[in-house]
JSON list of C-alpha atoms in Angstrom, two decimals:
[
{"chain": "A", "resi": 1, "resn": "UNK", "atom": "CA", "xyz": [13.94, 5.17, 56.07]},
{"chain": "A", "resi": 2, "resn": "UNK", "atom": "CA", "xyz": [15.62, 6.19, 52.73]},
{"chain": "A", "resi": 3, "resn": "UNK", "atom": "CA", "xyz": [14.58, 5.43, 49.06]},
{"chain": "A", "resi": 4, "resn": "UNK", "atom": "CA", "xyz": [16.98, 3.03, 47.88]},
{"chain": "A", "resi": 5, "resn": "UNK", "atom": "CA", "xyz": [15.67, 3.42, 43.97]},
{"chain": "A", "resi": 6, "resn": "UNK", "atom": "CA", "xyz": [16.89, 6.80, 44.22]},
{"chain": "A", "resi": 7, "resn": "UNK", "atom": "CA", "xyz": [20.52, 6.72, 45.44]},
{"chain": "A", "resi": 8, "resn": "UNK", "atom": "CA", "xyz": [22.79, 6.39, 42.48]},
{"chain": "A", "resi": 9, "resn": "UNK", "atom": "CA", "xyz": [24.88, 4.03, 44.21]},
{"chain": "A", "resi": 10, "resn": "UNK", "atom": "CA", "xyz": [22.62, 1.46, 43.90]},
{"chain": "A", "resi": 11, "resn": "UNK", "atom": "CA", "xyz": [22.01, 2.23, 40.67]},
{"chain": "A", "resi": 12, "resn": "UNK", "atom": "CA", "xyz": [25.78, 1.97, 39.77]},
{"chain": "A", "resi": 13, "resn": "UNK", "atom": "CA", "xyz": [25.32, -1.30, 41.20]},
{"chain": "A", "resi": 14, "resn": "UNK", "atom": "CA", "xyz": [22.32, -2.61, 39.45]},
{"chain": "A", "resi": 15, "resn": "UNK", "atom": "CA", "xyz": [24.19, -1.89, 35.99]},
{"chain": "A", "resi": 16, "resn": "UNK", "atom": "CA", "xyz": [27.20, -3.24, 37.11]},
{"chain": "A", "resi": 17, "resn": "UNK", "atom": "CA", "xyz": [25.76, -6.77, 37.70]},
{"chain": "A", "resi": 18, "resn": "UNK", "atom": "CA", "xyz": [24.36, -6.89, 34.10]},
{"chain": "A", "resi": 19, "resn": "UNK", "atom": "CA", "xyz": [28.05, -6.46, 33.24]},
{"chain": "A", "resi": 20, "resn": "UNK", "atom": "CA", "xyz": [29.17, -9.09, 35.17]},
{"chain": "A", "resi": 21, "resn": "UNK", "atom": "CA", "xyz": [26.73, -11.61, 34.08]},
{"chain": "A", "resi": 22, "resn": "UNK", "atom": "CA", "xyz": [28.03, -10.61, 30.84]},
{"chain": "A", "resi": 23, "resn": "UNK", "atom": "CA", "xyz": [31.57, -10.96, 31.59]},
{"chain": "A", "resi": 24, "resn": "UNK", "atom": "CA", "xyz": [30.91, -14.56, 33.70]},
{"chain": "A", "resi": 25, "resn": "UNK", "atom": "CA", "xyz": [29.88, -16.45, 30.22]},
{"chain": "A", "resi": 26, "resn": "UNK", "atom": "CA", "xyz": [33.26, -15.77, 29.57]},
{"chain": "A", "resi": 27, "resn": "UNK", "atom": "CA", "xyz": [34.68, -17.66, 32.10]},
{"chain": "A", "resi": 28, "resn": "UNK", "atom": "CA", "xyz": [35.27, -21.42, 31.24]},
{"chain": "A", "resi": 29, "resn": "UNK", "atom": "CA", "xyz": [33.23, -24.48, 31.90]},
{"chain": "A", "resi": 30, "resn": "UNK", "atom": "CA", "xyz": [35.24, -25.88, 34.49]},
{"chain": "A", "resi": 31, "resn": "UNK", "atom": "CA", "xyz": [34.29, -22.59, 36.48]},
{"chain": "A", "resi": 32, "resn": "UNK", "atom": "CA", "xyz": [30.53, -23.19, 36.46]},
{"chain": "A", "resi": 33, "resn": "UNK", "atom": "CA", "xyz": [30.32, -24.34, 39.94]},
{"chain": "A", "resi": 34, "resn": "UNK", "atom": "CA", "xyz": [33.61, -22.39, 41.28]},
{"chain": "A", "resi": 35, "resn": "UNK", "atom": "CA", "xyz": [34.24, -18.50, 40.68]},
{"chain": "A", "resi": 36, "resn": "UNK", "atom": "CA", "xyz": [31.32, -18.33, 38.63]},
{"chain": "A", "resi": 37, "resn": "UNK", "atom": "CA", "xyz": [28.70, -18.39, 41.16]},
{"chain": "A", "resi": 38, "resn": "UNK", "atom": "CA", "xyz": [30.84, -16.51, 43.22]},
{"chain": "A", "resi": 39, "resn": "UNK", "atom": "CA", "xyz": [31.64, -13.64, 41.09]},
{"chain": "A", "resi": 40, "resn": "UNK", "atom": "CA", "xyz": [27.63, -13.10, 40.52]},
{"chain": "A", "resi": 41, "resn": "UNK", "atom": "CA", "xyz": [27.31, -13.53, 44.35]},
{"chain": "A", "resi": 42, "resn": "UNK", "atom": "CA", "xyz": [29.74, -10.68, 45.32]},
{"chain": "A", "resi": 43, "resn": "UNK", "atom": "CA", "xyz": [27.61, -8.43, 42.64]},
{"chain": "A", "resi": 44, "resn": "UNK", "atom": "CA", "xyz": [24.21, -9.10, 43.80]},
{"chain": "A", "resi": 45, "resn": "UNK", "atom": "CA", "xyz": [25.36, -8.45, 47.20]},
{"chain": "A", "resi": 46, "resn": "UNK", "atom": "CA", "xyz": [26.73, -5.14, 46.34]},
{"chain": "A", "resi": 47, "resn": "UNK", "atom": "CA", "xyz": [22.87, -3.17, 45.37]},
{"chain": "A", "resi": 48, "resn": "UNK", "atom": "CA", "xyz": [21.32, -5.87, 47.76]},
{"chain": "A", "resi": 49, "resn": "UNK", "atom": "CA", "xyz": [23.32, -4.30, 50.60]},
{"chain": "A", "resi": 50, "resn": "UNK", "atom": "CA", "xyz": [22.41, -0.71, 49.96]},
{"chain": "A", "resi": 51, "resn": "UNK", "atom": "CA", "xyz": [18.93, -1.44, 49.42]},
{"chain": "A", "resi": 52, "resn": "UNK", "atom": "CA", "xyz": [18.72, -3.01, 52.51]},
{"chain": "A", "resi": 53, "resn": "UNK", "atom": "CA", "xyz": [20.52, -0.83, 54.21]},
{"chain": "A", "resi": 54, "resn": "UNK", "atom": "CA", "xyz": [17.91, 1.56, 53.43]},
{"chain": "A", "resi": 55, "resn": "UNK", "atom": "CA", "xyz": [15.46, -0.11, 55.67]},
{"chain": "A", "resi": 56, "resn": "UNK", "atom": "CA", "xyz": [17.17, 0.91, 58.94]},
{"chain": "A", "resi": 57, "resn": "UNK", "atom": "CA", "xyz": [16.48, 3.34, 60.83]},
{"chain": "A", "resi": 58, "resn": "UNK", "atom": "CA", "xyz": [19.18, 4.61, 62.42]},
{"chain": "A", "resi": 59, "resn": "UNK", "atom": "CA", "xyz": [22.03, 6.10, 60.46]},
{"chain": "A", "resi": 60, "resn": "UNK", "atom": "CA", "xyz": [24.53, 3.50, 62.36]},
{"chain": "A", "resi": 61, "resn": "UNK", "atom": "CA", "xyz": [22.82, 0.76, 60.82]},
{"chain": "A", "resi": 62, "resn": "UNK", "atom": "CA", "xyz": [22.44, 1.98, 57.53]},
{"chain": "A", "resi": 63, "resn": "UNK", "atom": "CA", "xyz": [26.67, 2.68, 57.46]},
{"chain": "A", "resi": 64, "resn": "UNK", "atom": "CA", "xyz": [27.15, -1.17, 58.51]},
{"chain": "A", "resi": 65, "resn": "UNK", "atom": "CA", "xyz": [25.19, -2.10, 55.04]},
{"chain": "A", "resi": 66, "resn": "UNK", "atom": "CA", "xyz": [27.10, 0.21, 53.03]},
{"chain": "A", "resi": 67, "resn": "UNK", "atom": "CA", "xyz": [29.97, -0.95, 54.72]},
{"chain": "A", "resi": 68, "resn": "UNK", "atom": "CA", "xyz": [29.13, -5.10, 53.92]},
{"chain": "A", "resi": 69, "resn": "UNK", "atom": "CA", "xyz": [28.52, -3.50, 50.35]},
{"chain": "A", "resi": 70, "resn": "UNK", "atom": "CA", "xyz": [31.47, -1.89, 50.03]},
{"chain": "A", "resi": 71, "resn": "UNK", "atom": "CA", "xyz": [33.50, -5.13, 51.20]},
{"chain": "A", "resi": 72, "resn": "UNK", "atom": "CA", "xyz": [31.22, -7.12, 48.33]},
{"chain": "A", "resi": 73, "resn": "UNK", "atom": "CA", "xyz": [32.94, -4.48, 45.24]},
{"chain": "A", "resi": 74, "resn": "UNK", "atom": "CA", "xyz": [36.43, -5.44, 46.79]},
{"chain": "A", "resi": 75, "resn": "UNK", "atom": "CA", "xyz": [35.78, -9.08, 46.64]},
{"chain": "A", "resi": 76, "resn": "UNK", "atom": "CA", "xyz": [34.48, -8.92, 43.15]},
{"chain": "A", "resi": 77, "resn": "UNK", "atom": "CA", "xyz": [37.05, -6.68, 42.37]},
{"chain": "A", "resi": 78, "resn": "UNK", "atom": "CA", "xyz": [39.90, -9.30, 43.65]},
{"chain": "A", "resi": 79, "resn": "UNK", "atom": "CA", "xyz": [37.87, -12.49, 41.68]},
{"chain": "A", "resi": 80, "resn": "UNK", "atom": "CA", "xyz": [38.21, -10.52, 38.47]},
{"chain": "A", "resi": 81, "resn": "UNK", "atom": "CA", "xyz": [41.62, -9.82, 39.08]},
{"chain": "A", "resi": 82, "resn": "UNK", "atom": "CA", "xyz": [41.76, -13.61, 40.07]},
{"chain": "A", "resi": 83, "resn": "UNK", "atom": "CA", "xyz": [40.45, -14.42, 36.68]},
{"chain": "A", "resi": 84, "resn": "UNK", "atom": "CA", "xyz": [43.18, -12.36, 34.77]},
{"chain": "A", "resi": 85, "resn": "UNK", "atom": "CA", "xyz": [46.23, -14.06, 36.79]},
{"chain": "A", "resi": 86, "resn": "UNK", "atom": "CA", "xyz": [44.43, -17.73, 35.88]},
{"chain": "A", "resi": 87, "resn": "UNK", "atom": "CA", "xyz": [43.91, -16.71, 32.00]},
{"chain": "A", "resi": 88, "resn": "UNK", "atom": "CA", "xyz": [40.33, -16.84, 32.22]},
{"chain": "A", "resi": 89, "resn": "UNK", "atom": "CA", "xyz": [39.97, -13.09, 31.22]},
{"chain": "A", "resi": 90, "resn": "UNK", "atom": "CA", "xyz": [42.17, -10.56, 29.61]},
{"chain": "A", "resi": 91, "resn": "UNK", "atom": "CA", "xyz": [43.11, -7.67, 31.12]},
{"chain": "A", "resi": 92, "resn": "UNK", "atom": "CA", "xyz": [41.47, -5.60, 28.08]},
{"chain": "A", "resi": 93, "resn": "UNK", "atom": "CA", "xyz": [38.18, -7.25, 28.62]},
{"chain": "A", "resi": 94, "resn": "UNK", "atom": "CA", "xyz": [37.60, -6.70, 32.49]},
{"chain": "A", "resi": 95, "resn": "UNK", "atom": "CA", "xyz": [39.66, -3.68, 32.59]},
{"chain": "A", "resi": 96, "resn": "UNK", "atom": "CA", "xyz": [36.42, -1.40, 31.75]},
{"chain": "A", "resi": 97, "resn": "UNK", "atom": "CA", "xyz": [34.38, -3.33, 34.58]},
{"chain": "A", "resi": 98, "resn": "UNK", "atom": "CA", "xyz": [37.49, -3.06, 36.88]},
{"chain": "A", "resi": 99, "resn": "UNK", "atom": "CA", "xyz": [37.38, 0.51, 37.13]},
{"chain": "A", "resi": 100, "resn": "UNK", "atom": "CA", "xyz": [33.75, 0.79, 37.09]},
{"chain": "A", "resi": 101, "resn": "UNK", "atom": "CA", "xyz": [34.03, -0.98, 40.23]},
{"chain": "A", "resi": 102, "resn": "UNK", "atom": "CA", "xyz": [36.76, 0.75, 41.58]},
{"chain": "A", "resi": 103, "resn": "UNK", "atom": "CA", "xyz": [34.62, 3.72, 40.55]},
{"chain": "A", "resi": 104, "resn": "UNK", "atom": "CA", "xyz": [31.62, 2.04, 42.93]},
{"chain": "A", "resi": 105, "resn": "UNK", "atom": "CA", "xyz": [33.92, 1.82, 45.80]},
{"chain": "A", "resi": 106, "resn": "UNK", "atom": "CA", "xyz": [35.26, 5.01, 45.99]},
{"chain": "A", "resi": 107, "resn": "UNK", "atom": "CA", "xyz": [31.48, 6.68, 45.62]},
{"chain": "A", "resi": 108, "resn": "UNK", "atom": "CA", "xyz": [30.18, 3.79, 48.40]},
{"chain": "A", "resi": 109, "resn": "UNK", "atom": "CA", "xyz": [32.98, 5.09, 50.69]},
{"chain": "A", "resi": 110, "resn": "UNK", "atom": "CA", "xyz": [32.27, 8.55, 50.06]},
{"chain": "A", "resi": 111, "resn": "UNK", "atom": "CA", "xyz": [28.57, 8.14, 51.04]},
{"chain": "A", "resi": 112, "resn": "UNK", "atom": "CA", "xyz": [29.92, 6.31, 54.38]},
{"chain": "A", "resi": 113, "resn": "UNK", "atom": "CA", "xyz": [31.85, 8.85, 55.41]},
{"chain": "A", "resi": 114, "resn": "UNK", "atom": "CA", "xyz": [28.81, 11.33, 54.88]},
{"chain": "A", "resi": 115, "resn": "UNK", "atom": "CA", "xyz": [26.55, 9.33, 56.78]},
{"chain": "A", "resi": 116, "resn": "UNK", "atom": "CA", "xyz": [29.19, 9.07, 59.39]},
{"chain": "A", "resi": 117, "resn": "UNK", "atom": "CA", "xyz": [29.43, 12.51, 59.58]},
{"chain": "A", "resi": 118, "resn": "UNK", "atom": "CA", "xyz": [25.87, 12.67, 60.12]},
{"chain": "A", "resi": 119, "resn": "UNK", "atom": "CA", "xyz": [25.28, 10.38, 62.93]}
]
C-alpha cells in the first residue's frame, strides 16, 4: 500500500478544492442545486480517488483510481469552462484555476504512465 499524504498529486488536489469552493460562491443562485454541487463533486473526487487508490494492492488497481481521478479534473475542467460560455464566470477569474487543473492532469497522467510502466 502507498502513503497517499505523501504524493503531491493529492496534495495538488486538496488545494485545488479550496479554490473551487472559492470560485463556486461565485456562481449564481439559480445554480445552487445545478453545477454547483457538481463542480465541488468533480473536485472532491479528484484527491478522493488517489487516496483511495492508495489502498490497493496491486499496481493495476491503483492505475484504475488515478485513472477515475484523472477523468474527475477533465470534468471539472469542462464545468468551469461551462460556466464561462453561460456568463457565470469570467475567463480572468477561472483562468488561474483552469490551468492549475490542467497542470493536475498532466502530473496525474504522468504518474499513470509510471505506474504502468511498473506493473
Amino acid at each position: 500500500m502507498r502513503n497517499f499524504r505523501e504524493l503531491n498529486v493529492w496534495k495538488d488536489g486538496r488545494i485545488l478544492v479550496k479554490d473551487i469552493y472559492g470560485l463556486t460562491k461565485l456562481l449564481p443562485e439559480s445554480e445552487k442545486f445545478g453545477l454547483t454541487p457538481q463542480i465541488q463533486r468533480s473536485a472532491i473526487s479528484i484527491p478522493a480517488n488517489i487516496a483511495e487508490g492508495c489502498s490497493k494492492y496491486s499496481q493495476k488497481d491503483f492505475v484504475r483510481f488515478l485513472q477515475i481521478s484523472l477523468g474527475s479534473a477533465y470534468e471539472l475542467e469542462t464545468h468551469l469552462i461551462l460556466c464561462q460560455d453561460l456568463n457565470f464566470l469570467s475567463p480572468d477569474i477561472s483562468k488561474v484555476t483552469i490551468k492549475n487543473i490542467q497542470k493536475l492532469q498532466r502530473r496525474i497522467t504522468s504518474l499513470i504512465k509510471y505506474n504502468k510502466s511498473n506493473q
